[in-house]
Amino acid sequence: MIPPHRRMVEDLAERGVLPSDWHAAFAAVPRHLFLPDVIIDAGTGGHVDREVDERGWLEAAYADAPVLTQVDGGDRRGPGEPTSSAPAPSALAGVMRHLRAVPGMRVLEVGTGSGYGAALLSHLLGDDAVVSVEIDFELAERARISLMGAGFTPLVVGGDGMQGWAGRAPYDRVVSGVAVRRVPYAWVAQSRPGGRILTPWGDAFHHGVLADLVVGARGTARGRFVGHTDCVWARADRAPGRLWEARPRPEPDHAATRTRLRPEDLVGDRDAAFAVGLQMPGVYRRVRRARERGDPRLTVQLVDPVTWSRASWHVDPGHGESGHEVRQHGPRRLFTELEAAHLRWVEAGRPAPTRFGLTVSAERQLVWLDDEDSVLASSG
């Protein structure tokens, strides 16, 4: 029987997702050394306990699936929101391919998490070439222990990775394991001209789009989105605390309408969700599914915390012909905005994220379609 670690590496190579220059690192660094004793599949929620089923645990450790490594920042009383995860091996291999790191470069990793990514980087580049910053001090310490157990000693810093780490700047590469709504300018300022910044980026509707930016000579960074990846939000960019628990006052003038938009038009379409979210800055979205397994009904909630405008889209497949109920409260008619944004995306030819680009300077950030003459979103 082929050991799970070897099988994972061979599978990634056969599928063509593991770059040849990273093959040795993935083969040398055991993923299971960086995972918790209870593995929770970030996609399905299923779990396996090492003490109960060690063989099953080891198989899960080398499955091509993301693994939750922390929820609610370690607070057991929280609602169960993922705050740290280990990406699926194929997703991590894709990030490393886009990173284009070679020996002799210095890399800043933001979001140490389990430490597995830092171990791979250290194997390729050497311990002294890798700095990894983790905002959660407990996670940082656990990662240090796991890294030392695997034979690696990169610099793991407990701190806010949004500020980078100036102590060893400039960097040839900056790679983030968490999604941001704005690329921190510190990453640009601490990079060499010609360096690359690779980070998940997102809006309120979708946060798994990977931005691949090249740093210019004049203190700017520019590039395109290169696909989707699995990750959690940077802590500063999560939805504001208690956003969904707050209850608006009853409004007799709320608008009740129906829509023919289907779940797959937005909730199930990551390209559409990304493009719609770009056009609705400051709005947050949550999807609530029926509690009973197999029940297809769901509710999509939208909220603008500035005006406390809200919208609820109640999706019942049994009412597909007559449309689905929508209720809107507050000065902004959020679902009306959503429908208009979705229509603009459709009329533009349903562009995938790879047609969008991002420009970052000290003063502002621009998101554009195809070229910088077609700016879709700007923030100062």
Coordinates of C-alpha atoms in Angstrom, one line a residue:
M1 CA 0.0 0.0 0.0
I2 CA 1.3 3.4 -1.0
P3 CA 1.8 5.7 2.1
P4 CA -0.8 8.6 2.1
H5 CA 1.9 11.3 1.9
R6 CA 3.6 9.7 -1.1
R7 CA 0.1 9.1 -2.7
M8 CA -0.8 12.8 -2.3
V9 CA 2.4 14.0 -4.0
E10 CA 2.0 11.5 -6.8
D11 CA -1.6 12.5 -7.3
L12 CA -0.8 16.2 -7.4
A13 CA 2.0 15.6 -9.9
E14 CA -0.2 13.3 -12.2
R15 CA -2.9 16.0 -12.2
G16 CA -0.4 18.6 -13.3
V17 CA -1.0 20.9 -10.4
L18 CA 2.3 20.5 -8.6
P19 CA 5.1 22.5 -10.3
S20 CA 8.3 20.5 -10.8
D21 CA 10.4 22.9 -8.8
W22 CA 8.1 22.4 -5.8
H23 CA 8.0 18.6 -6.0
A24 CA 10.9 18.0 -3.7
A25 CA 9.5 20.3 -1.0
F26 CA 6.0 18.7 -1.0
A27 CA 7.6 15.2 -1.0
A28 CA 10.0 16.2 2.0
V29 CA 7.5 18.0 4.2
P30 CA 4.9 15.8 5.9
R31 CA 1.5 17.7 6.0
H32 CA 0.2 15.7 9.0
L33 CA 2.8 17.2 11.3
F34 CA 1.1 20.5 11.0
L35 CA -2.6 19.5 11.5
P36 CA -4.6 19.2 14.7
D37 CA -5.6 15.9 16.3
V38 CA -9.2 16.4 15.2
I39 CA -9.3 17.2 11.5
I40 CA -12.4 19.1 10.4
D41 CA -13.0 19.3 6.7
A42 CA -13.5 23.0 5.9
G43 CA -15.8 22.1 3.0
T44 CA -18.1 19.5 4.5
G45 CA -17.7 19.9 8.2
G46 CA -17.0 16.2 8.7
H47 CA -14.4 15.4 11.3
V48 CA -12.1 12.5 12.3
D49 CA -10.3 12.2 15.7
R50 CA -6.8 10.8 15.7
E51 CA -7.3 9.1 19.0
V52 CA -10.4 7.2 17.7
D53 CA -9.3 6.5 14.2
E54 CA -5.6 7.1 13.5
R55 CA -5.6 5.5 10.1
G56 CA -8.7 7.5 9.0
W57 CA -7.0 10.7 10.5
L58 CA -3.9 10.1 8.5
E59 CA -5.9 9.6 5.3
A60 CA -7.8 12.8 6.0
A61 CA -4.5 14.6 6.6
Y62 CA -3.4 13.9 3.0
A63 CA -6.8 14.3 1.3
D64 CA -7.0 17.1 -1.2
A65 CA -9.3 19.2 1.0
P66 CA -8.9 22.3 3.2
V67 CA -8.8 21.7 7.0
L68 CA -10.1 24.0 9.7
T69 CA -7.3 24.6 12.3
Q70 CA -9.2 27.2 14.4
V71 CA -12.7 28.7 14.8
D72 CA -13.8 31.9 16.5
G73 CA -10.2 32.8 17.3
G74 CA -10.0 29.9 19.7
D75 CA -13.1 31.1 21.7
R76 CA -15.2 28.0 22.4
R77 CA -18.2 30.1 23.1
G78 CA -18.3 31.6 19.6
P79 CA -20.7 30.8 16.7
G80 CA -18.2 28.6 14.9
E81 CA -16.8 31.0 12.4
P82 CA -13.5 29.7 10.7
T83 CA -10.6 31.9 11.7
S84 CA -7.7 29.7 10.5
S85 CA -7.4 26.9 8.0
A86 CA -4.9 24.8 6.1
P87 CA -5.6 25.0 2.3
A88 CA -6.1 22.0 0.2
P89 CA -2.7 20.7 -1.1
S90 CA -3.7 21.4 -4.7
A91 CA -4.7 25.0 -3.8
L92 CA -1.4 25.5 -2.0
A93 CA 0.5 24.1 -4.9
G94 CA -1.3 26.5 -7.2
V95 CA -0.3 29.5 -5.0
M96 CA 3.4 28.3 -5.0
R97 CA 3.3 28.0 -8.8
H98 CA 2.1 31.7 -9.1
L99 CA 4.6 32.8 -6.5
R100 CA 7.5 32.0 -8.8
A101 CA 10.0 31.9 -5.9
V102 CA 13.5 30.6 -6.5
P103 CA 16.5 30.1 -4.2
G104 CA 18.2 33.4 -3.3
M105 CA 14.9 35.2 -2.8
R106 CA 13.5 36.5 0.5
V107 CA 9.8 35.9 1.2
L108 CA 7.3 37.4 3.6
E109 CA 4.4 35.1 4.5
V110 CA 1.4 36.7 6.1
G111 CA -0.8 34.3 8.1
T112 CA 1.4 31.5 9.4
G113 CA -1.6 29.3 10.4
S114 CA -0.4 25.7 10.8
G115 CA 3.1 26.4 9.6
Y116 CA 2.9 24.0 6.6
G117 CA 3.3 26.8 4.0
A118 CA 6.3 28.2 5.9
A119 CA 7.9 24.7 6.0
L120 CA 7.5 24.4 2.2
L121 CA 9.1 27.8 1.7
S122 CA 11.9 27.0 4.0
H123 CA 12.7 23.8 2.2
L124 CA 13.0 25.6 -1.1
L125 CA 14.6 28.8 0.0
G126 CA 16.3 28.1 3.4
D127 CA 15.2 29.1 6.9
D128 CA 16.9 32.5 6.8
A129 CA 15.0 33.6 3.7
V130 CA 11.5 33.1 5.2
V131 CA 9.7 35.5 7.6
S132 CA 6.1 34.5 8.6
V133 CA 3.8 36.7 10.5
E134 CA 0.8 35.4 12.5
I135 CA -1.6 37.7 14.3
D136 CA -2.7 35.0 16.8
F137 CA 0.1 34.4 19.3
E138 CA -1.2 30.9 20.2
L139 CA -1.2 29.8 16.6
A140 CA 2.3 31.3 16.1
E141 CA 3.7 29.3 19.0
R142 CA 2.0 26.1 17.8
A143 CA 3.4 26.7 14.3
R144 CA 7.0 27.2 15.7
I145 CA 6.7 23.9 17.6
S146 CA 5.5 22.1 14.5
L147 CA 8.1 23.7 12.3
M148 CA 10.9 22.7 14.7
G149 CA 9.5 19.2 14.9
A150 CA 9.8 19.0 11.1
G151 CA 13.3 20.4 11.1
F152 CA 12.7 24.0 10.0
T153 CA 13.4 27.3 11.8
P154 CA 12.1 30.2 9.8
L155 CA 11.4 33.5 11.6
V156 CA 7.8 33.2 12.9
V157 CA 6.6 36.6 14.3
G158 CA 3.6 37.1 16.4
G159 CA 2.1 40.4 15.1
D160 CA -0.2 42.0 12.6
G161 CA 0.7 40.9 9.1
M162 CA -1.2 43.8 7.6
Q163 CA 1.8 45.9 8.7
G164 CA 4.3 43.4 7.1
W165 CA 7.6 43.0 8.9
A166 CA 10.1 45.7 8.2
G167 CA 12.9 44.1 10.1
R168 CA 14.0 42.0 7.1
A169 CA 12.7 44.1 4.3
P170 CA 12.9 44.4 1.3
Y171 CA 11.3 41.2 0.1
D172 CA 11.3 39.6 -3.3
R173 CA 7.9 38.0 -2.6
V174 CA 5.0 38.6 -0.3
V175 CA 2.4 35.8 0.0
S176 CA -0.7 36.0 2.1
G177 CA -2.7 33.0 3.4
V178 CA -5.7 35.2 4.3
A179 CA -8.0 37.3 2.2
V180 CA -8.0 41.1 2.3
R181 CA -10.4 43.7 1.1
R182 CA -7.5 46.1 0.4
V183 CA -3.9 45.2 -0.2
P184 CA -2.0 46.8 2.7
Y185 CA 0.4 49.3 1.3
A186 CA 3.1 48.2 3.8
W187 CA 3.4 45.0 1.6
V188 CA 4.2 47.2 -1.4
A189 CA 6.6 49.5 0.5
Q190 CA 8.5 46.5 1.9
S191 CA 8.9 44.8 -1.5
R192 CA 11.7 45.3 -4.0
P193 CA 10.9 46.8 -7.4
G194 CA 10.0 43.8 -9.6
G195 CA 8.9 41.8 -6.6
R196 CA 5.5 40.0 -6.5
I197 CA 2.6 40.1 -4.1
L198 CA 0.3 37.2 -4.1
T199 CA -2.8 37.4 -1.9
P200 CA -6.4 36.2 -1.8
W201 CA -8.6 39.3 -2.3
G202 CA -12.3 39.8 -2.0
D203 CA -15.4 41.8 -1.5
A204 CA -18.4 41.0 0.7
F205 CA -19.8 38.4 -1.7
H206 CA -16.7 36.4 -2.5
H207 CA -13.2 36.3 -0.9
G208 CA -11.3 33.6 -2.7
V209 CA -9.9 35.4 -5.8
L210 CA -6.1 35.3 -6.0
A211 CA -4.4 38.7 -6.9
D212 CA -1.0 38.4 -8.5
L213 CA 0.7 41.8 -8.4
V214 CA 4.1 43.1 -9.6
V215 CA 5.7 45.9 -7.7
G216 CA 6.8 48.8 -9.9
A217 CA 9.7 51.2 -9.5
R218 CA 7.5 54.1 -8.4
G219 CA 5.9 52.6 -5.3
T220 CA 2.9 51.0 -7.0
A221 CA 1.8 47.4 -7.6
R222 CA -0.3 46.2 -10.5
G223 CA -1.6 42.9 -11.7
R224 CA -4.6 40.6 -12.4
F225 CA -6.6 38.1 -10.6
V226 CA -5.5 34.6 -11.5
G227 CA -8.2 32.3 -10.1
H228 CA -10.0 31.1 -7.0
T229 CA -8.4 29.7 -3.8
D230 CA -9.6 28.6 -0.3
C231 CA -8.9 30.8 2.7
V232 CA -10.4 32.7 5.6
W233 CA -10.6 36.5 5.9
A234 CA -7.9 38.5 7.6
R235 CA -9.2 39.3 11.0
A236 CA -9.4 43.0 10.3
D237 CA -11.5 42.4 7.2
R238 CA -14.1 40.1 8.7
A239 CA -17.7 41.2 8.9
P240 CA -18.1 43.7 11.9
G241 CA -18.9 42.0 15.2
R242 CA -22.5 41.1 15.9
L243 CA -23.5 42.4 12.5
W244 CA -26.1 39.7 11.9
E245 CA -27.3 39.6 15.5
A246 CA -28.5 43.2 15.4
R247 CA -32.2 43.5 14.8
P248 CA -33.6 46.5 12.9
R249 CA -36.7 48.2 14.2
P250 CA -39.9 47.1 12.5
E251 CA -40.5 49.2 9.4
P252 CA -44.1 49.2 8.0
D253 CA -42.8 50.7 4.8
H254 CA -40.5 47.8 3.9
A255 CA -40.7 46.7 0.3
A256 CA -41.8 43.2 -0.5
T257 CA -41.2 42.0 -4.1
R258 CA -40.4 38.8 -6.0
T259 CA -37.4 37.9 -8.2
R260 CA -36.6 35.3 -10.8
L261 CA -33.0 35.2 -9.9
R262 CA -32.0 31.7 -8.9
P263 CA -29.5 30.6 -6.2
E264 CA -27.1 29.4 -9.0
D265 CA -27.2 32.8 -10.5
L266 CA -25.2 34.2 -7.6
V267 CA -24.8 32.0 -4.6
G268 CA -23.5 29.1 -6.6
D269 CA -21.6 31.1 -9.2
R270 CA -18.3 32.5 -7.8
D271 CA -17.6 34.6 -10.8
A272 CA -21.0 36.3 -10.5
A273 CA -20.6 36.8 -6.8
F274 CA -17.2 38.4 -7.2
A275 CA -18.4 40.8 -9.9
V276 CA -21.6 41.8 -8.0
G277 CA -19.7 42.4 -4.8
L278 CA -17.3 44.7 -6.6
Q279 CA -20.3 46.9 -7.4
M280 CA -21.7 46.9 -3.9
P281 CA -18.9 48.2 -1.6
G282 CA -19.7 48.2 2.1
V283 CA -22.4 45.6 1.8
Y284 CA -22.1 42.2 3.6
R285 CA -23.8 39.0 2.6
R286 CA -24.7 35.8 4.5
V287 CA -26.3 32.6 3.3
R288 CA -28.5 30.7 5.7
R289 CA -29.6 27.2 4.7
A290 CA -32.4 25.2 6.1
R291 CA -31.5 23.2 9.2
E292 CA -32.9 19.9 7.9
R293 CA -30.6 17.9 5.7
G294 CA -31.8 17.8 2.1
D295 CA -34.0 20.8 2.5
P296 CA -33.2 23.0 -0.6
R297 CA -34.6 26.3 0.9
L298 CA -32.2 29.0 1.9
T299 CA -32.2 32.7 2.7
V300 CA -29.6 35.2 1.4
Q301 CA -29.2 38.2 3.7
L302 CA -27.7 41.6 2.8
V303 CA -26.8 44.4 5.2
D304 CA -25.2 47.8 4.9
P305 CA -23.9 48.6 8.4
V306 CA -23.6 52.4 7.6
T307 CA -27.3 53.0 6.9
W308 CA -28.6 49.7 8.4
S309 CA -30.3 48.9 5.2
R310 CA -31.2 45.3 4.8
A311 CA -32.6 42.8 2.4
S312 CA -33.6 39.2 2.6
W313 CA -33.9 36.9 -0.4
H314 CA -35.9 33.8 0.5
V315 CA -35.2 31.1 -2.0
D316 CA -37.7 28.2 -2.3
P317 CA -37.2 26.0 -5.4
G318 CA -40.8 25.0 -5.2
H319 CA -41.8 28.6 -6.2
G320 CA -39.4 28.9 -9.1
E321 CA -42.0 29.8 -11.7
S322 CA -43.5 32.6 -9.6
G323 CA -40.2 33.8 -8.4
H324 CA -38.7 34.1 -4.9
E325 CA -39.7 36.5 -2.1
V326 CA -37.5 39.5 -1.4
R327 CA -37.9 41.9 1.5
Q328 CA -36.0 45.2 1.7
H329 CA -35.6 47.7 4.6
G330 CA -33.9 51.0 4.9
P331 CA -32.9 53.9 2.6
R332 CA -30.8 51.6 0.3
R333 CA -32.8 49.0 -1.7
L334 CA -30.0 46.5 -1.5
F335 CA -31.6 43.7 -3.5
T336 CA -32.5 46.1 -6.3
E337 CA -28.9 47.1 -6.4
L338 CA -27.9 43.4 -6.5
E339 CA -30.2 42.7 -9.5
A340 CA -28.8 45.7 -11.4
A341 CA -25.2 44.7 -10.6
H342 CA -25.9 41.1 -11.8
L343 CA -27.5 42.4 -15.0
R344 CA -24.5 44.6 -15.7
W345 CA -22.2 41.6 -15.3
V346 CA -24.4 39.6 -17.7
E347 CA -24.5 42.3 -20.3
A348 CA -20.6 42.6 -20.1
G349 CA -20.4 39.0 -21.2
R350 CA -20.2 37.4 -17.8
P351 CA -16.4 38.1 -17.4
A352 CA -14.4 35.8 -15.1
P353 CA -12.2 37.2 -12.4
T354 CA -9.2 36.7 -14.7
R355 CA -10.4 39.6 -16.8
F356 CA -10.2 41.9 -13.8
G357 CA -7.2 43.7 -12.5
L358 CA -6.0 45.6 -9.4
T359 CA -3.7 48.6 -9.1
V360 CA -2.4 49.6 -5.6
S361 CA -0.7 52.9 -4.7
A362 CA -0.2 54.8 -1.4
E363 CA -3.3 56.9 -2.1
R364 CA -5.9 54.5 -3.6
Q365 CA -6.7 51.1 -5.0
L366 CA -8.5 50.6 -8.4
V367 CA -10.2 47.5 -9.7
W368 CA -10.6 47.4 -13.4
L369 CA -12.0 45.2 -16.2
D370 CA -9.5 44.3 -19.0
D371 CA -7.5 47.6 -18.7
E372 CA -7.1 50.5 -16.4
D373 CA -9.3 52.7 -18.6
S374 CA -12.3 50.7 -17.3
V375 CA -12.3 51.3 -13.6
L376 CA -15.1 49.5 -11.8
A377 CA -14.3 50.3 -8.2
S378 CA -12.0 52.8 -6.4
S379 CA -11.2 53.3 -2.8
G380 CA -9.0 55.9 -1.1

